[in-house]
Amino acid sequence: MDANNFDCIVLGAGIQGSYTAYHLAKKKKKTLLVEQFVLPHSRGSSHGHTRIIRKAYEQDYYTRMMSECYQLWAQLEKEANVQIYRNTGMLVVGKEDCSAFRSLRGTLLRNNVPMEVLSPEQFASRFPSVRLPPGESAVIDKTAGVLHADRALKAVQDLFCGLGGVIHDGEKVVDFTPGSPITMTTNSGMYRAQSLVITAGPWAKSVLARTGLQLPLQVLRINVCYWKERIPGTYGIGRHFPCFIGVKQHGAKHDIYGLPSNEYPGLMKICYHSGSETEPDERDRQTSQEDIAILSSFVSKSFPGLDPTPAVVEQCMYTVTPDSDFILDQHPSHSNIIIGAGFSGHGFKLAPVVGKILCELALGKTPSFDLSPFRITRFQSLLKSAL
Ligand SMILES: Cc1cc2nc3c(=O)[nH]c(=O)nc-3n(C[C@H](O)[C@H](O)[C@H](O)COP(=O)(O)OP(=O)(O)OC[C@H]3O[C@@H](n4cnc5c(N)ncnc54)[C@H](O)[C@@H]3O)c2cc1C
Ligand SMILES: O=C(O)[C@@H]1CCCCN1
């Protein structure tokens, strides 16, 4: 077989593409994973030390997918011999009259997820360093915790290579021609494959536009803010401080979330679940600071043990769909082009199952989960292309 002929090519080596490539290589498929930047890199959505893993979701389908994700993350830890998951639990705080908060709590109860409901008194004694606003309630998802993201990404890529997979990094895909096989051109080579999986993160919209498909994806620049503990360790992982999500607290339009201080000692990560729209290649052009102002006000009201001015601000990007659900589907006009996109700021924890589904689609198999929430046809009225 020609060295440039593959069973499958995966475009984009973020967590979704890397996990897809790993599943394909496990199925003994000759797989090429192509990445425009030299690995590791911090220009997409999968870099950084940490991500939240949780079962607490508003929708049952994510909570159900998470059961298998926990198993697959554990399997990855074993195969790669690295610790990726650390259980911390996660506090979810919100108003009783907030439907998102009630749905999230309902999903935990319906799916028998280990959880606790805290009264305001229990909250105050368990978390004396956090202020619960009057009229708000709190639950704990006990399965939740932190994923060591950079480590996870490297582990998946290393295992993929160990299974015979090929990574070409520093190689940008500039063109591809649908067909059977598909022909793909990069800035330094030409390849053929029976199927192509597109997991291009924030670049998905422009990559897919080459095929005439205009997906309703919006790229947001996210400020990843770290806040200094007045007394180091107050909110530390070593003291079992949990992750948290504040559901639209203090009148904020979007959720605010945090992870215990860990990767940068004495600094706690607290971020706003939204940002300003950007072009992926222009992420570093500073625009609005509105999110940081919202966070500062939140920190001073809810976390009195933190200095309310961010000590470190890093950048990352979300690629969001109109309903915040992922896109996991075949291309509407080319069934051997598979699309994994629009992870809307919550896709990392689900990558083991996303990768499994994209692998199944690439091999023409029936996917092991119901894909109706993830189909492109749900955007029918928004799609600009003639499908
Ligand atoms: C600040 C922040 C916090 C988050 N928190 C959480 C969390 O707590 N829990 C959680 O589960 N998820 C979280 N997420 C979401 C999660 O990180 C993303 O959903 C996930 O990383 C998306 O991965 P991806 O592979 O789709 O994208 P990416 O990581 O961006 O990968 C796409 C890759 O494709 C490459 N590429 C694009 N075009 C080309 C081309 N033409 N040729 C070659 N390569 C190309 C890119 O360079 C990139 O490496 C967070 C995201 C951010 C930004
Ligand atoms: O996917 C997650 O768990 C987090 C929740 C808060 C927003 C960012 N993503």
PDB file of C-alpha atoms and ligand atoms in Angstrom, residues 10-19 33-37 39 41 43-47 50-54 57 66 73 145 147 149 153 157 168 170-176 184-186 198-204 206-207 210 220-225 243 245 257 259 269 271-273 314-319 326 340-351 354, ligand 1:
ATOM      1  CA  VAL A  10      -8.461  12.865  10.721  1.00  0.00           C
ATOM      2  CA  LEU A  11      -8.117  16.618  10.204  1.00  0.00           C
ATOM      3  CA  GLY A  12      -7.203  18.385  13.476  1.00  0.00           C
ATOM      4  CA  ALA A  13      -5.348  16.981  16.470  1.00  0.00           C
ATOM      5  CA  GLY A  14      -7.297  18.555  19.321  1.00  0.00           C
ATOM      6  CA  ILE A  15      -8.838  16.213  21.868  1.00  0.00           C
ATOM      7  CA  GLN A  16     -11.718  15.192  19.560  1.00  0.00           C
ATOM      8  CA  GLY A  17      -9.575  14.374  16.521  1.00  0.00           C
ATOM      9  CA  SER A  18      -6.902  12.679  18.616  1.00  0.00           C
ATOM     10  CA  TYR A  19      -9.460  10.471  20.406  1.00  0.00           C
ATOM     11  CA  LEU A  33      -3.880  12.553  12.007  1.00  0.00           C
ATOM     12  CA  VAL A  34      -2.995  15.946  10.485  1.00  0.00           C
ATOM     13  CA  GLU A  35      -2.412  19.079  12.550  1.00  0.00           C
ATOM     14  CA  GLN A  36      -1.586  22.551  11.229  1.00  0.00           C
ATOM     15  CA  PHE A  37       0.509  23.546  14.264  1.00  0.00           C
ATOM     16  CA  LEU A  39       2.432  19.801  18.708  1.00  0.00           C
ATOM     17  CA  HIS A  41       0.245  23.934  20.813  1.00  0.00           C
ATOM     18  CA  ARG A  43      -3.816  27.989  19.584  1.00  0.00           C
ATOM     19  CA  GLY A  44      -7.050  25.949  19.595  1.00  0.00           C
ATOM     20  CA  SER A  45      -9.460  24.690  22.262  1.00  0.00           C
ATOM     21  CA  SER A  46      -7.792  21.669  23.884  1.00  0.00           C
ATOM     22  CA  HIS A  47      -4.710  23.169  25.569  1.00  0.00           C
ATOM     23  CA  THR A  50      -7.397  21.429  33.440  1.00  0.00           C
ATOM     24  CA  ARG A  51     -11.009  20.814  32.444  1.00  0.00           C
ATOM     25  CA  ILE A  52     -14.088  19.931  34.479  1.00  0.00           C
ATOM     26  CA  ILE A  53     -15.484  16.412  34.221  1.00  0.00           C
ATOM     27  CA  ARG A  54     -19.009  15.874  35.549  1.00  0.00           C
ATOM     28  CA  TYR A  57     -25.981  18.123  32.832  1.00  0.00           C
ATOM     29  CA  MET A  66     -20.650  10.374  30.589  1.00  0.00           C
ATOM     30  CA  TRP A  73     -10.870   7.818  30.715  1.00  0.00           C
ATOM     31  CA  GLY A 145     -13.616  16.431  39.196  1.00  0.00           C
ATOM     32  CA  LEU A 147      -9.203  16.267  34.034  1.00  0.00           C
ATOM     33  CA  ALA A 149      -6.130  18.215  29.896  1.00  0.00           C
ATOM     34  CA  LEU A 153      -4.143  14.995  25.004  1.00  0.00           C
ATOM     35  CA  GLN A 157      -1.681  10.968  20.851  1.00  0.00           C
ATOM     36  CA  HIS A 168       1.803  14.830  10.701  1.00  0.00           C
ATOM     37  CA  GLY A 170       3.042  21.425  11.404  1.00  0.00           C
ATOM     38  CA  GLU A 171       1.115  20.500   8.243  1.00  0.00           C
ATOM     39  CA  LYS A 172      -1.942  22.495   7.245  1.00  0.00           C
ATOM     40  CA  VAL A 173      -4.712  20.994   5.147  1.00  0.00           C
ATOM     41  CA  VAL A 174      -5.259  23.446   2.299  1.00  0.00           C
ATOM     42  CA  ASP A 175      -7.662  21.497   0.120  1.00  0.00           C
ATOM     43  CA  PHE A 176      -9.539  18.237  -0.272  1.00  0.00           C
ATOM     44  CA  MET A 184      -6.422  15.720   0.582  1.00  0.00           C
ATOM     45  CA  THR A 185      -3.719  18.307  -0.024  1.00  0.00           C
ATOM     46  CA  THR A 186      -1.619  19.908   2.694  1.00  0.00           C
ATOM     47  CA  ILE A 198     -13.091  16.798  10.213  1.00  0.00           C
ATOM     48  CA  THR A 199     -12.422  17.863  13.796  1.00  0.00           C
ATOM     49  CA  ALA A 200     -11.021  21.307  13.083  1.00  0.00           C
ATOM     50  CA  GLY A 201     -12.288  23.048  16.240  1.00  0.00           C
ATOM     51  CA  PRO A 202     -12.593  26.811  15.695  1.00  0.00           C
ATOM     52  CA  TRP A 203     -11.545  26.358  12.044  1.00  0.00           C
ATOM     53  CA  ALA A 204     -14.384  23.912  11.293  1.00  0.00           C
ATOM     54  CA  SER A 206     -13.954  27.675   7.186  1.00  0.00           C
ATOM     55  CA  VAL A 207     -12.731  24.126   6.459  1.00  0.00           C
ATOM     56  CA  ARG A 210     -14.805  24.451   1.097  1.00  0.00           C
ATOM     57  CA  LEU A 220     -15.643  32.932  20.980  1.00  0.00           C
ATOM     58  CA  ARG A 221     -12.420  34.045  22.571  1.00  0.00           C
ATOM     59  CA  ILE A 222     -12.431  32.990  26.222  1.00  0.00           C
ATOM     60  CA  ASN A 223     -10.378  34.700  28.891  1.00  0.00           C
ATOM     61  CA  VAL A 224      -9.117  31.993  31.240  1.00  0.00           C
ATOM     62  CA  CYS A 225      -8.660  33.905  34.503  1.00  0.00           C
ATOM     63  CA  CYS A 243     -15.101  22.501  41.139  1.00  0.00           C
ATOM     64  CA  ILE A 245     -20.694  26.077  38.429  1.00  0.00           C
ATOM     65  CA  TYR A 257     -17.354  28.253  36.769  1.00  0.00           C
ATOM     66  CA  LEU A 259     -11.716  24.814  39.553  1.00  0.00           C
ATOM     67  CA  LYS A 269      -9.240  29.398  37.982  1.00  0.00           C
ATOM     68  CA  CYS A 271     -14.031  31.886  34.176  1.00  0.00           C
ATOM     69  CA  TYR A 272     -17.113  33.198  32.409  1.00  0.00           C
ATOM     70  CA  HIS A 273     -18.849  30.724  30.109  1.00  0.00           C
ATOM     71  CA  GLU A 314      -4.769  33.055  29.327  1.00  0.00           C
ATOM     72  CA  GLN A 315      -6.765  32.495  26.121  1.00  0.00           C
ATOM     73  CA  CYS A 316      -8.743  29.650  24.676  1.00  0.00           C
ATOM     74  CA  MET A 317     -11.605  29.389  22.157  1.00  0.00           C
ATOM     75  CA  TYR A 318     -15.120  27.986  22.144  1.00  0.00           C
ATOM     76  CA  THR A 319     -16.872  26.992  18.913  1.00  0.00           C
ATOM     77  CA  PHE A 326     -22.417  19.219  19.454  1.00  0.00           C
ATOM     78  CA  GLY A 340     -17.233  16.561  14.761  1.00  0.00           C
ATOM     79  CA  ALA A 341     -17.707  20.244  15.562  1.00  0.00           C
ATOM     80  CA  GLY A 342     -19.390  22.865  17.731  1.00  0.00           C
ATOM     81  CA  PHE A 343     -18.343  21.499  21.107  1.00  0.00           C
ATOM     82  CA  SER A 344     -19.612  24.738  22.637  1.00  0.00           C
ATOM     83  CA  GLY A 345     -17.193  24.916  25.567  1.00  0.00           C
ATOM     84  CA  HIS A 346     -18.114  21.572  27.118  1.00  0.00           C
ATOM     85  CA  GLY A 347     -16.621  18.866  24.890  1.00  0.00           C
ATOM     86  CA  PHE A 348     -13.407  17.775  26.582  1.00  0.00           C
ATOM     87  CA  LYS A 349     -14.905  15.364  29.140  1.00  0.00           C
ATOM     88  CA  LEU A 350     -16.998  13.744  26.392  1.00  0.00           C
ATOM     89  CA  ALA A 351     -14.089  13.188  23.965  1.00  0.00           C
ATOM     90  CA  VAL A 354     -17.238  11.546  20.759  1.00  0.00           C
TER      91      VAL A 354
HETATM   92  C1  LIG B   1     -11.528  28.077  28.462  1.00  0.00           C
HETATM   93  C2  LIG B   1     -12.155  26.758  28.134  1.00  0.00           C
HETATM   94  C3  LIG B   1     -12.673  25.985  29.161  1.00  0.00           C
HETATM   95  C4  LIG B   1     -13.273  24.770  28.896  1.00  0.00           C
HETATM   96  N1  LIG B   1     -13.724  24.017  29.924  1.00  0.00           N
HETATM   97  C5  LIG B   1     -14.195  22.784  29.709  1.00  0.00           C
HETATM   98  C6  LIG B   1     -14.497  21.951  30.776  1.00  0.00           C
HETATM   99  O1  LIG B   1     -14.344  22.347  31.935  1.00  0.00           O
HETATM  100  N2  LIG B   1     -14.932  20.698  30.508  1.00  0.00           N
HETATM  101  C7  LIG B   1     -15.100  20.244  29.246  1.00  0.00           C
HETATM  102  O2  LIG B   1     -15.525  19.107  29.075  1.00  0.00           O
HETATM  103  N3  LIG B   1     -14.805  21.023  28.186  1.00  0.00           N
HETATM  104  C8  LIG B   1     -14.353  22.269  28.392  1.00  0.00           C
HETATM  105  N4  LIG B   1     -13.991  23.074  27.343  1.00  0.00           N
HETATM  106  C9  LIG B   1     -14.276  22.635  25.979  1.00  0.00           C
HETATM  107  C10 LIG B   1     -13.235  21.709  25.378  1.00  0.00           C
HETATM  108  O3  LIG B   1     -11.939  22.088  25.756  1.00  0.00           O
HETATM  109  C11 LIG B   1     -13.425  21.714  23.873  1.00  0.00           C
HETATM  110  O4  LIG B   1     -14.773  21.329  23.582  1.00  0.00           O
HETATM  111  C12 LIG B   1     -12.504  20.771  23.135  1.00  0.00           C
HETATM  112  O5  LIG B   1     -11.165  21.027  23.514  1.00  0.00           O
HETATM  113  C13 LIG B   1     -12.669  20.921  21.633  1.00  0.00           C
HETATM  114  O6  LIG B   1     -11.731  20.112  20.997  1.00  0.00           O
HETATM  115  P1  LIG B   1     -11.579  20.064  19.418  1.00  0.00           P
HETATM  116  O7  LIG B   1     -10.687  18.913  19.149  1.00  0.00           O
HETATM  117  O8  LIG B   1     -12.915  20.108  18.800  1.00  0.00           O
HETATM  118  O9  LIG B   1     -10.889  21.456  19.021  1.00  0.00           O
HETATM  119  P2  LIG B   1      -9.344  21.929  18.985  1.00  0.00           P
HETATM  120  O10 LIG B   1      -8.653  21.540  20.228  1.00  0.00           O
HETATM  121  O11 LIG B   1      -9.324  23.350  18.633  1.00  0.00           O
HETATM  122  O12 LIG B   1      -8.722  21.050  17.814  1.00  0.00           O
HETATM  123  C14 LIG B   1      -8.899  21.351  16.459  1.00  0.00           C
HETATM  124  C15 LIG B   1      -7.555  21.221  15.802  1.00  0.00           C
HETATM  125  O13 LIG B   1      -7.705  21.272  14.393  1.00  0.00           O
HETATM  126  C16 LIG B   1      -6.554  21.902  13.884  1.00  0.00           C
HETATM  127  N5  LIG B   1      -6.841  22.375  12.522  1.00  0.00           N
HETATM  128  C17 LIG B   1      -7.797  23.258  12.160  1.00  0.00           C
HETATM  129  N6  LIG B   1      -7.774  23.491  10.839  1.00  0.00           N
HETATM  130  C18 LIG B   1      -6.759  22.739  10.340  1.00  0.00           C
HETATM  131  C19 LIG B   1      -6.224  22.556   9.032  1.00  0.00           C
HETATM  132  N7  LIG B   1      -6.693  23.217   7.946  1.00  0.00           N
HETATM  133  N8  LIG B   1      -5.180  21.692   8.872  1.00  0.00           N
HETATM  134  C20 LIG B   1      -4.692  21.017   9.949  1.00  0.00           C
HETATM  135  N9  LIG B   1      -5.145  21.186  11.208  1.00  0.00           N
HETATM  136  C21 LIG B   1      -6.173  22.016  11.406  1.00  0.00           C
HETATM  137  C22 LIG B   1      -6.321  23.021  14.881  1.00  0.00           C
HETATM  138  O14 LIG B   1      -5.041  23.578  14.795  1.00  0.00           O
HETATM  139  C23 LIG B   1      -6.606  22.336  16.189  1.00  0.00           C
HETATM  140  O15 LIG B   1      -5.451  21.789  16.777  1.00  0.00           O
HETATM  141  C24 LIG B   1     -13.385  24.307  27.571  1.00  0.00           C
HETATM  142  C25 LIG B   1     -12.871  25.072  26.523  1.00  0.00           C
HETATM  143  C26 LIG B   1     -12.247  26.282  26.797  1.00  0.00           C
HETATM  144  C27 LIG B   1     -11.702  27.094  25.676  1.00  0.00           C
END
